[in-house]
PDB file of C-alpha atoms in Angstrom:
ATOM      1  CA  CYS A   1    -118.219  82.488 -40.565  1.00 88.00           C
ATOM      2  CA  SER A   2    -118.226  86.390 -39.038  1.00 88.00           C
ATOM      3  CA  LEU A   3    -116.539  88.537 -42.154  1.00 89.00           C
ATOM      4  CA  PHE A   4    -118.636  86.184 -45.065  1.00 87.00           C
ATOM      5  CA  ILE A   5    -121.878  87.236 -43.055  1.00 88.00           C
ATOM      6  CA  ALA A   6    -120.995  90.761 -43.126  1.00 88.00           C
ATOM      7  CA  TRP A   7    -119.747  91.069 -46.600  1.00 87.00           C
ATOM      8  CA  ALA A   8    -123.136  89.124 -48.000  1.00 86.00           C
ATOM      9  CA  THR A   9    -125.052  90.515 -46.200  1.00 86.00           C
ATOM     10  CA  LEU A  10    -123.521  95.174 -46.851  1.00 85.00           C
ATOM     11  CA  TYR A  11    -121.565  94.310 -50.340  1.00 84.00           C
ATOM     12  CA  ARG A  12    -122.746  91.493 -52.225  1.00 80.00           C
ATOM     13  CA  CYS A  13    -126.463  91.161 -50.852  1.00 82.00           C
ATOM     14  CA  ASN A  14    -125.699  87.701 -51.873  1.00 82.00           C
ATOM     15  CA  LEU A  15    -128.849  86.018 -48.800  1.00 85.00           C
ATOM     16  CA  ASP A  16    -127.490  81.564 -49.852  1.00 85.00           C
ATOM     17  CA  VAL A  17    -123.338  83.054 -48.635  1.00 86.00           C
ATOM     18  CA  MET A  18    -125.427  85.478 -45.370  1.00 87.00           C
ATOM     19  CA  VAL A  19    -127.297  82.328 -44.385  1.00 90.00           C
ATOM     20  CA  TRP A  20    -125.122  79.299 -45.492  1.00 90.00           C
ATOM     21  CA  ASN A  21    -122.803  81.072 -42.625  1.00 90.00           C
ATOM     22  CA  VAL A  22    -124.667  82.154 -40.246  1.00 92.00           C
ATOM     23  CA  VAL A  23    -125.080  77.933 -39.701  1.00 93.00           C
ATOM     24  CA  PHE A  24    -121.748  77.248 -39.733  1.00 93.00           C
ATOM     25  CA  LEU A  25    -121.398  79.699 -37.378  1.00 93.00           C
ATOM     26  CA  VAL A  26    -124.565  77.877 -35.405  1.00 94.00           C
ATOM     27  CA  VAL A  27    -122.661  74.490 -35.758  1.00 95.00           C
ATOM     28  CA  ASN A  28    -118.648  75.737 -34.945  1.00 94.00           C
ATOM     29  CA  PHE A  29    -120.249  77.625 -31.520  1.00 94.00           C
ATOM     30  CA  MET A  30    -122.132  74.367 -30.574  1.00 95.00           C
ATOM     31  CA  HIS A  31    -119.263  72.010 -30.599  1.00 95.00           C
ATOM     32  CA  LEU A  32    -117.041  74.762 -29.165  1.00 94.00           C
ATOM     33  CA  PHE A  33    -119.171  74.973 -26.228  1.00 93.00           C
ATOM     34  CA  PHE A  34    -119.444  70.772 -26.288  1.00 92.00           C
ATOM     35  CA  LEU A  35    -115.359  70.566 -26.126  1.00 91.00           C
ATOM     36  CA  LEU A  36    -115.311  73.076 -23.571  1.00 89.00           C
ATOM     37  CA  TYR A  37    -118.087  71.041 -21.634  1.00 85.00           C
ATOM     38  CA  LYS A  38    -115.680  67.943 -22.203  1.00 79.00           C
ATOM     39  CA  ARG A  39    -113.384  69.791 -20.599  1.00 80.00           C
ATOM     40  CA  ARG A  40    -114.472  70.894 -16.697  1.00 77.00           C
ATOM     41  CA  PRO A  41    -113.192  69.652 -13.786  1.00 76.00           C
ATOM     42  CA  ILE A  42    -114.540  66.491 -12.379  1.00 74.00           C
ATOM     43  CA  LYS A  43    -115.334  66.802  -8.531  1.00 77.00           C
ATOM     44  CA  ILE A  44    -115.429  63.771  -6.955  1.00 80.00           C
ATOM     45  CA  ASP A  45    -116.580  63.300  -3.703  1.00 80.00           C
ATOM     46  CA  ARG A  46    -114.933  64.102  -0.896  1.00 82.00           C
ATOM     47  CA  GLU A  47    -115.090  60.638   0.650  1.00 83.00           C
ATOM     48  CA  LEU A  48    -113.587  59.182  -2.394  1.00 88.00           C
ATOM     49  CA  ARG A  49    -110.639  61.566  -3.416  1.00 88.00           C
ATOM     50  CA  SER A  50    -108.621  59.556  -1.229  1.00 88.00           C
ATOM     51  CA  VAL A  51    -109.956  56.131  -2.520  1.00 91.00           C
ATOM     52  CA  TYR A  52    -109.428  57.776  -6.055  1.00 90.00           C
ATOM     53  CA  LYS A  53    -106.097  59.565  -4.854  1.00 90.00           C
ATOM     54  CA  ARG A  54    -104.374  55.953  -3.765  1.00 91.00           C
ATOM     55  CA  MET A  55    -105.763  53.244  -5.929  1.00 91.00           C
ATOM     56  CA  PHE A  56    -106.860  53.611  -8.839  1.00 92.00           C
ATOM     57  CA  GLU A  57    -105.603  57.682  -9.640  1.00 90.00           C
ATOM     58  CA  PRO A  58    -100.735  56.096 -10.381  1.00 91.00           C
ATOM     59  CA  LEU A  59    -103.053  53.818 -12.699  1.00 91.00           C
ATOM     60  CA  HIS A  60    -103.915  56.583 -14.814  1.00 90.00           C
ATOM     61  CA  VAL A  61    -107.749  56.291 -14.242  1.00 90.00           C
ATOM     62  CA  GLN A  62    -109.447  59.461 -14.919  1.00 87.00           C
ATOM     63  CA  GLU A  63    -111.846  61.301 -13.609  1.00 85.00           C
ATOM     64  CA  ALA A  64    -114.613  61.178 -15.691  1.00 84.00           C
ATOM     65  CA  LEU A  65    -114.036  57.239 -15.605  1.00 88.00           C
ATOM     66  CA  PHE A  66    -114.262  56.618 -11.738  1.00 89.00           C
ATOM     67  CA  GLN A  67    -117.031  58.676 -11.486  1.00 86.00           C
ATOM     68  CA  ARG A  68    -118.317  56.656 -13.874  1.00 87.00           C
ATOM     69  CA  LEU A  69    -117.685  53.624 -11.921  1.00 88.00           C
ATOM     70  CA  THR A  70    -118.779  55.041  -8.672  1.00 86.00           C
ATOM     71  CA  GLY A  71    -121.462  56.908  -9.467  1.00 79.00           C
ATOM     72  CA  GLN A  72    -124.090  54.841 -11.071  1.00 69.00           C
ATOM     73  CA  PHE A  73    -124.264  50.804  -9.083  1.00 78.00           C
ATOM     74  CA  CYS A  74    -122.735  51.736  -6.090  1.00 84.00           C
ATOM     75  CA  THR A  75    -123.213  52.877  -2.334  1.00 89.00           C
ATOM     76  CA  ILE A  76    -122.017  53.937   0.185  1.00 90.00           C
ATOM     77  CA  GLN A  77    -122.591  52.466   3.618  1.00 91.00           C
ATOM     78  CA  THR A  78    -122.176  52.576   6.968  1.00 92.00           C
ATOM     79  CA  VAL A  79    -121.553  49.455   9.673  1.00 92.00           C
ATOM     80  CA  LYS A  80    -121.161  50.730  13.342  1.00 92.00           C
ATOM     81  CA  LYS A  81    -118.688  48.874  15.955  1.00 91.00           C
ATOM     82  CA  GLY A  82    -119.494  45.675  16.681  1.00 90.00           C
ATOM     83  CA  GLN A  83    -120.982  45.142  13.387  1.00 92.00           C
ATOM     84  CA  ALA A  84    -120.968  42.504  11.163  1.00 92.00           C
ATOM     85  CA  TYR A  85    -120.270  43.050   7.824  1.00 93.00           C
ATOM     86  CA  ALA A  86    -119.925  38.960   6.710  1.00 91.00           C
ATOM     87  CA  VAL A  87    -120.607  36.153   9.388  1.00 91.00           C
ATOM     88  CA  GLU A  88    -118.542  32.832   8.659  1.00 89.00           C
ATOM     89  CA  ASP A  89    -121.145  30.106   6.746  1.00 86.00           C
ATOM     90  CA  LYS A  90    -124.338  32.253   6.539  1.00 89.00           C
ATOM     91  CA  THR A  91    -123.413  35.615   4.486  1.00 88.00           C
ATOM     92  CA  SER A  92    -123.253  35.229   0.738  1.00 87.00           C
ATOM     93  CA  VAL A  93    -119.756  35.672  -1.505  1.00 85.00           C
ATOM     94  CA  ASP A  94    -122.391  37.052  -4.891  1.00 82.00           C
ATOM     95  CA  GLU A  95    -124.084  40.431  -3.339  1.00 84.00           C
ATOM     96  CA  ARG A  96    -121.765  43.027  -3.295  1.00 88.00           C
ATOM     97  CA  LEU A  97    -117.495  44.203  -3.093  1.00 90.00           C
ATOM     98  CA  SER A  98    -116.400  46.553  -1.240  1.00 93.00           C
ATOM     99  CA  ILE A  99    -113.901  49.087  -0.160  1.00 93.00           C
ATOM    100  CA  LEU A 100    -113.360  49.968   3.306  1.00 94.00           C
ATOM    101  CA  LEU A 101    -113.812  54.435   3.067  1.00 92.00           C
ATOM    102  CA  LYS A 102    -113.125  54.907   6.943  1.00 91.00           C
ATOM    103  CA  GLY A 103    -112.386  52.641  10.153  1.00 92.00           C
ATOM    104  CA  LYS A 104    -110.803  49.392  10.667  1.00 92.00           C
ATOM    105  CA  MET A 105    -112.344  45.700  10.491  1.00 93.00           C
ATOM    106  CA  LYS A 106    -111.236  42.098  11.992  1.00 91.00           C
ATOM    107  CA  VAL A 107    -110.779  38.962   9.928  1.00 91.00           C
ATOM    108  CA  SER A 108    -111.495  35.202  12.021  1.00 89.00           C
ATOM    109  CA  TYR A 109    -112.055  32.087  11.492  1.00 88.00           C
ATOM    110  CA  ARG A 110    -113.623  30.462  13.927  1.00 86.00           C
ATOM    111  CA  GLY A 111    -112.896  32.461  16.680  1.00 84.00           C
ATOM    112  CA  HIS A 112    -108.898  33.097  16.048  1.00 86.00           C
ATOM    113  CA  PHE A 113    -108.051  36.312  14.867  1.00 87.00           C
ATOM    114  CA  LEU A 114    -106.187  36.549  11.049  1.00 86.00           C
ATOM    115  CA  HIS A 115    -106.074  39.602  10.427  1.00 87.00           C
ATOM    116  CA  ASN A 116    -107.316  43.305  10.204  1.00 89.00           C
ATOM    117  CA  ILE A 117    -108.789  45.565   7.486  1.00 91.00           C
ATOM    118  CA  TYR A 118    -107.334  48.554   7.080  1.00 91.00           C
ATOM    119  CA  THR A 119    -108.947  52.353   5.028  1.00 91.00           C
ATOM    120  CA  ASN A 120    -108.046  51.870   1.307  1.00 91.00           C
ATOM    121  CA  SER A 121    -108.216  48.323   0.957  1.00 92.00           C
ATOM    122  CA  PHE A 122    -110.917  46.087  -0.593  1.00 93.00           C
ATOM    123  CA  ILE A 123    -112.528  44.333   2.427  1.00 92.00           C
ATOM    124  CA  ASP A 124    -114.106  40.970   0.340  1.00 89.00           C
ATOM    125  CA  SER A 125    -111.400  40.844  -2.686  1.00 89.00           C
ATOM    126  CA  PRO A 126    -110.039  37.170  -1.969  1.00 87.00           C
ATOM    127  CA  GLU A 127    -114.157  36.018  -1.925  1.00 87.00           C
ATOM    128  CA  PHE A 128    -114.279  38.128  -5.399  1.00 86.00           C
ATOM    129  CA  ARG A 129    -111.455  36.312  -7.198  1.00 84.00           C
ATOM    130  CA  SER A 130    -111.612  32.766  -5.399  1.00 78.00           C
ATOM    131  CA  THR A 131    -115.487  32.243  -6.563  1.00 75.00           C
ATOM    132  CA  GLU A 132    -115.589  34.361  -9.613  1.00 70.00           C
ATOM    133  CA  MET A 133    -116.774  31.195 -11.543  1.00 64.00           C
ATOM    134  CA  HIS A 134    -118.760  29.815  -8.763  1.00 66.00           C
ATOM    135  CA  ARG A 135    -121.606  31.184  -7.482  1.00 70.00           C
ATOM    136  CA  GLY A 136    -124.151  30.505  -4.450  1.00 74.00           C
ATOM    137  CA  GLU A 137    -120.208  30.001  -1.783  1.00 82.00           C
ATOM    138  CA  LYS A 138    -120.537  31.689   2.073  1.00 86.00           C
ATOM    139  CA  PHE A 139    -118.080  33.848   3.712  1.00 89.00           C
ATOM    140  CA  GLN A 140    -115.566  31.178   5.196  1.00 88.00           C
ATOM    141  CA  VAL A 141    -114.792  34.312   7.540  1.00 90.00           C
ATOM    142  CA  THR A 142    -116.374  36.116   9.871  1.00 92.00           C
ATOM    143  CA  ILE A 143    -115.756  40.410   9.139  1.00 93.00           C
ATOM    144  CA  VAL A 144    -116.712  42.268  11.502  1.00 94.00           C
ATOM    145  CA  ALA A 145    -116.536  46.154  12.605  1.00 93.00           C
ATOM    146  CA  GLU A 146    -113.763  47.279  15.216  1.00 92.00           C
ATOM    147  CA  GLU A 147    -114.745  50.859  14.757  1.00 90.00           C
ATOM    148  CA  ASN A 148    -117.344  52.920  12.619  1.00 92.00           C
ATOM    149  CA  CYS A 149    -116.928  52.062   9.208  1.00 93.00           C
ATOM    150  CA  LYS A 150    -118.196  53.160   6.437  1.00 92.00           C
ATOM    151  CA  PHE A 151    -117.439  51.691   2.620  1.00 93.00           C
ATOM    152  CA  LEU A 152    -118.205  51.569  -1.385  1.00 92.00           C
ATOM    153  CA  CYS A 153    -120.494  49.253  -1.848  1.00 92.00           C
ATOM    154  CA  TRP A 154    -120.939  48.149  -5.499  1.00 91.00           C
ATOM    155  CA  SER A 155    -123.748  45.150  -6.365  1.00 89.00           C
ATOM    156  CA  ARG A 156    -121.116  42.647  -7.898  1.00 87.00           C
ATOM    157  CA  GLU A 157    -123.642  41.229 -10.885  1.00 86.00           C
ATOM    158  CA  ARG A 158    -123.402  45.232 -12.046  1.00 88.00           C
ATOM    159  CA  LEU A 159    -120.338  45.801 -11.256  1.00 88.00           C
ATOM    160  CA  THR A 160    -118.683  42.411 -13.458  1.00 87.00           C
ATOM    161  CA  TYR A 161    -121.318  43.442 -16.772  1.00 88.00           C
ATOM    162  CA  PHE A 162    -119.656  46.552 -16.666  1.00 88.00           C
ATOM    163  CA  LEU A 163    -116.327  45.640 -16.203  1.00 89.00           C
ATOM    164  CA  GLU A 164    -116.988  43.402 -19.237  1.00 88.00           C
ATOM    165  CA  SER A 165    -117.914  45.848 -21.898  1.00 88.00           C
ATOM    166  CA  ASP A 166    -114.337  48.211 -20.584  1.00 88.00           C
ATOM    167  CA  THR A 167    -111.105  46.154 -20.817  1.00 90.00           C
ATOM    168  CA  PHE A 168    -108.832  49.165 -19.994  1.00 92.00           C
ATOM    169  CA  LEU A 169    -111.252  49.366 -16.082  1.00 90.00           C
ATOM    170  CA  ASN A 170    -111.132  45.151 -16.088  1.00 90.00           C
ATOM    171  CA  GLU A 171    -106.989  44.605 -15.863  1.00 92.00           C
ATOM    172  CA  VAL A 172    -107.010  47.335 -13.395  1.00 92.00           C
ATOM    173  CA  PHE A 173    -109.673  45.288 -11.214  1.00 91.00           C
ATOM    174  CA  LYS A 174    -107.404  42.339 -11.346  1.00 91.00           C
ATOM    175  CA  TYR A 175    -104.211  44.594 -10.748  1.00 93.00           C
ATOM    176  CA  LEU A 176    -106.145  46.027  -7.697  1.00 93.00           C
ATOM    177  CA  ILE A 177    -107.101  43.042  -6.161  1.00 91.00           C
ATOM    178  CA  GLY A 178    -104.289  40.884  -6.686  1.00 90.00           C
ATOM    179  CA  LYS A 179    -102.341  43.112  -4.511  1.00 91.00           C
ATOM    180  CA  ASP A 180    -104.825  43.908  -2.165  1.00 91.00           C
ATOM    181  CA  ILE A 181    -104.895  40.203  -1.719  1.00 89.00           C
ATOM    182  CA  THR A 182    -101.042  39.571  -1.259  1.00 87.00           C
ATOM    183  CA  ASN A 183    -100.852  42.380   1.244  1.00 85.00           C
ATOM    184  CA  LYS A 184    -103.839  41.118   3.139  1.00 84.00           C
ATOM    185  CA  LEU A 185    -101.307  37.460   3.246  1.00 83.00           C
ATOM    186  CA  TYR A 186     -98.793  39.497   4.050  1.00 79.00           C
ATOM    187  CA  SER A 187    -100.709  41.194   6.590  1.00 75.00           C
ATOM    188  CA  LEU A 188    -100.820  37.460   8.835  1.00 74.00           C
ATOM    189  CA  ASN A 189     -97.230  37.634   9.588  1.00 60.00           C
ATOM    190  CA  ASP A 190     -98.568  41.007  12.108  1.00 53.00           C
ATOM    191  CA  PRO A 191    -101.907  39.429  14.381  1.00 49.00           C
ATOM    192  CA  THR A 192    -102.355  41.265  17.977  1.00 46.00           C
ATOM    193  CA  LEU A 193     -99.790  38.633  19.913  1.00 42.00           C
ATOM    194  CA  SER A 194     -99.368  38.814  23.165  1.00 40.00           C
ATOM    195  CA  ASP A 195     -95.305  38.955  24.394  1.00 39.00           C
ATOM    196  CA  LYS A 196     -94.834  35.352  24.827  1.00 42.00           C
ATOM    197  CA  ALA A 197     -96.633  34.777  20.623  1.00 42.00           C
ATOM    198  CA  VAL A 198     -94.587  37.019  20.106  1.00 35.00           C
ATOM    199  CA  LYS A 199     -91.772  35.249  21.620  1.00 39.00           C
ATOM    200  CA  LYS A 200     -93.096  31.934  20.100  1.00 45.00           C
ATOM    201  CA  MET A 201     -93.075  33.486  16.584  1.00 40.00           C
ATOM    202  CA  ASP A 202     -89.866  34.859  16.365  1.00 39.00           C
ATOM    203  CA  ARG A 203     -88.561  31.323  16.945  1.00 38.00           C
ATOM    204  CA  GLN A 204     -91.780  29.593  13.799  1.00 39.00           C
ATOM    205  CA  PRO A 205     -91.499  30.112  10.264  1.00 37.00           C
ATOM    206  CA  SER A 206     -94.959  32.824   9.367  1.00 38.00           C
ATOM    207  CA  LEU A 207     -97.680  33.134   8.972  1.00 41.00           C
ATOM    208  CA  CYS A 208     -97.951  33.461   5.396  1.00 40.00           C
ATOM    209  CA  SER A 209     -95.134  30.734   4.758  1.00 37.00           C
ATOM    210  CA  GLN A 210     -97.646  28.385   5.353  1.00 38.00           C
ATOM    211  CA  LEU A 211    -100.741  29.088   4.490  1.00 44.00           C
ATOM    212  CA  SER A 212    -101.914  31.208   1.897  1.00 47.00           C
ATOM    213  CA  MET A 213    -105.159  33.829   2.053  1.00 48.00           C
ATOM    214  CA  MET A 214    -107.124  31.814  -0.551  1.00 45.00           C
ATOM    215  CA  GLN A 215    -106.899  28.874   1.405  1.00 53.00           C
ATOM    216  CA  MET A 216    -107.000  29.962   5.085  1.00 49.00           C
ATOM    217  CA  ARG A 217    -110.341  32.612   4.027  1.00 53.00           C
ATOM    218  CA  ASN A 218    -112.233  30.713   0.935  1.00 49.00           C
ATOM    219  CA  SER A 219    -110.470  27.084   1.818  1.00 45.00           C
ATOM    220  CA  MET A 220    -110.302  25.230   4.984  1.00 38.00           C
ATOM    221  CA  ALA A 221    -113.929  25.402   5.785  1.00 37.00           C
ATOM    222  CA  SER A 222    -114.800  22.935   3.476  1.00 41.00           C
ATOM    223  CA  THR A 223    -112.341  20.152   4.660  1.00 38.00           C
ATOM    224  CA  SER A 224    -113.167  17.835   8.135  1.00 37.00           C
ATOM    225  CA  ASP A 225    -110.085  18.439   9.768  1.00 44.00           C
ATOM    226  CA  THR A 226    -109.960  22.679   9.241  1.00 41.00           C
ATOM    227  CA  ASP A 227    -110.009  23.119  13.584  1.00 48.00           C
ATOM    228  CA  ASP A 228    -107.082  20.906  13.559  1.00 50.00           C
ATOM    229  CA  VAL A 229    -105.389  22.650  10.588  1.00 43.00           C
ATOM    230  CA  LEU A 230    -106.185  25.566  12.101  1.00 44.00           C
ATOM    231  CA  ASN A 231    -104.464  24.582  15.452  1.00 51.00           C
ATOM    232  CA  GLN A 232    -101.056  23.375  14.084  1.00 48.00           C
ATOM    233  CA  ILE A 233    -100.727  26.763  11.839  1.00 41.00           C
ATOM    234  CA  LEU A 234    -101.330  28.719  15.308  1.00 46.00           C
ATOM    235  CA  ARG A 235     -98.597  26.629  17.007  1.00 50.00           C
ATOM    236  CA  GLY A 236     -95.970  26.770  14.383  1.00 45.00           C
ATOM    237  CA  GLY A 237     -96.416  23.891  13.264  1.00 42.00           C
ATOM    238  CA  SER A 238     -95.531  22.655   9.395  1.00 39.00           C
ATOM    239  CA  THR A 239     -99.262  21.951   7.716  1.00 38.00           C
ATOM    240  CA  GLY A 240    -100.526  24.091   4.212  1.00 38.00           C
ATOM    241  CA  SER A 241     -98.699  24.582   1.623  1.00 38.00           C
ATOM    242  CA  SER A 242     -95.929  27.384   1.303  1.00 36.00           C
ATOM    243  CA  LEU A 243     -95.908  30.245  -0.490  1.00 31.00           C
TER     244      LEU A 243
END
């Protein structure tokens, strides 16, 4: 275009050719700047980089897509040591879905320890999965911060709407949540027990083989004999469905 402009101006004195090539040159420069802008390096927040590297990058989620996911309708929140993230039979499961960024949380049911939640894992994945079709339910467990914690929190309603419009991310979340629930289920086999209790666990079937996480965290409180069921499980009884 530049050569045509020079040729039309200096040799042919053709105004039409010069004007059209000036227009083409401007349009091509605009397109070049647009392509360079699209290929610019995406800067992910330092607090979110670990989550991206551990959870989303292995599933080929692009940085730009991750930035869209975390930049519009989610916040980074904190809870201090001893504060509750959720209280059984009181906190609604409809409000949020969270990933723990820093610290450690403890999950318990009526005073009985179930498992811990560590960094780069969902806090309330079982509740999110089990109540997708049933709104208005409450947490069946209490989740308390063991340390000063920081977590990434999505608005559940807006996240669900966003995932419905993006099939790829929807499948990614299904996989991540399913994997997280599985990890929590296996972590039931590693509770904080005394030496005497550890010996007892060695002789008895594991908690994993007796009661699924979905029952433990979402269904137990709905029955009238949950205390008896839980006590039998903690004693190593055979009550409960097998994994």
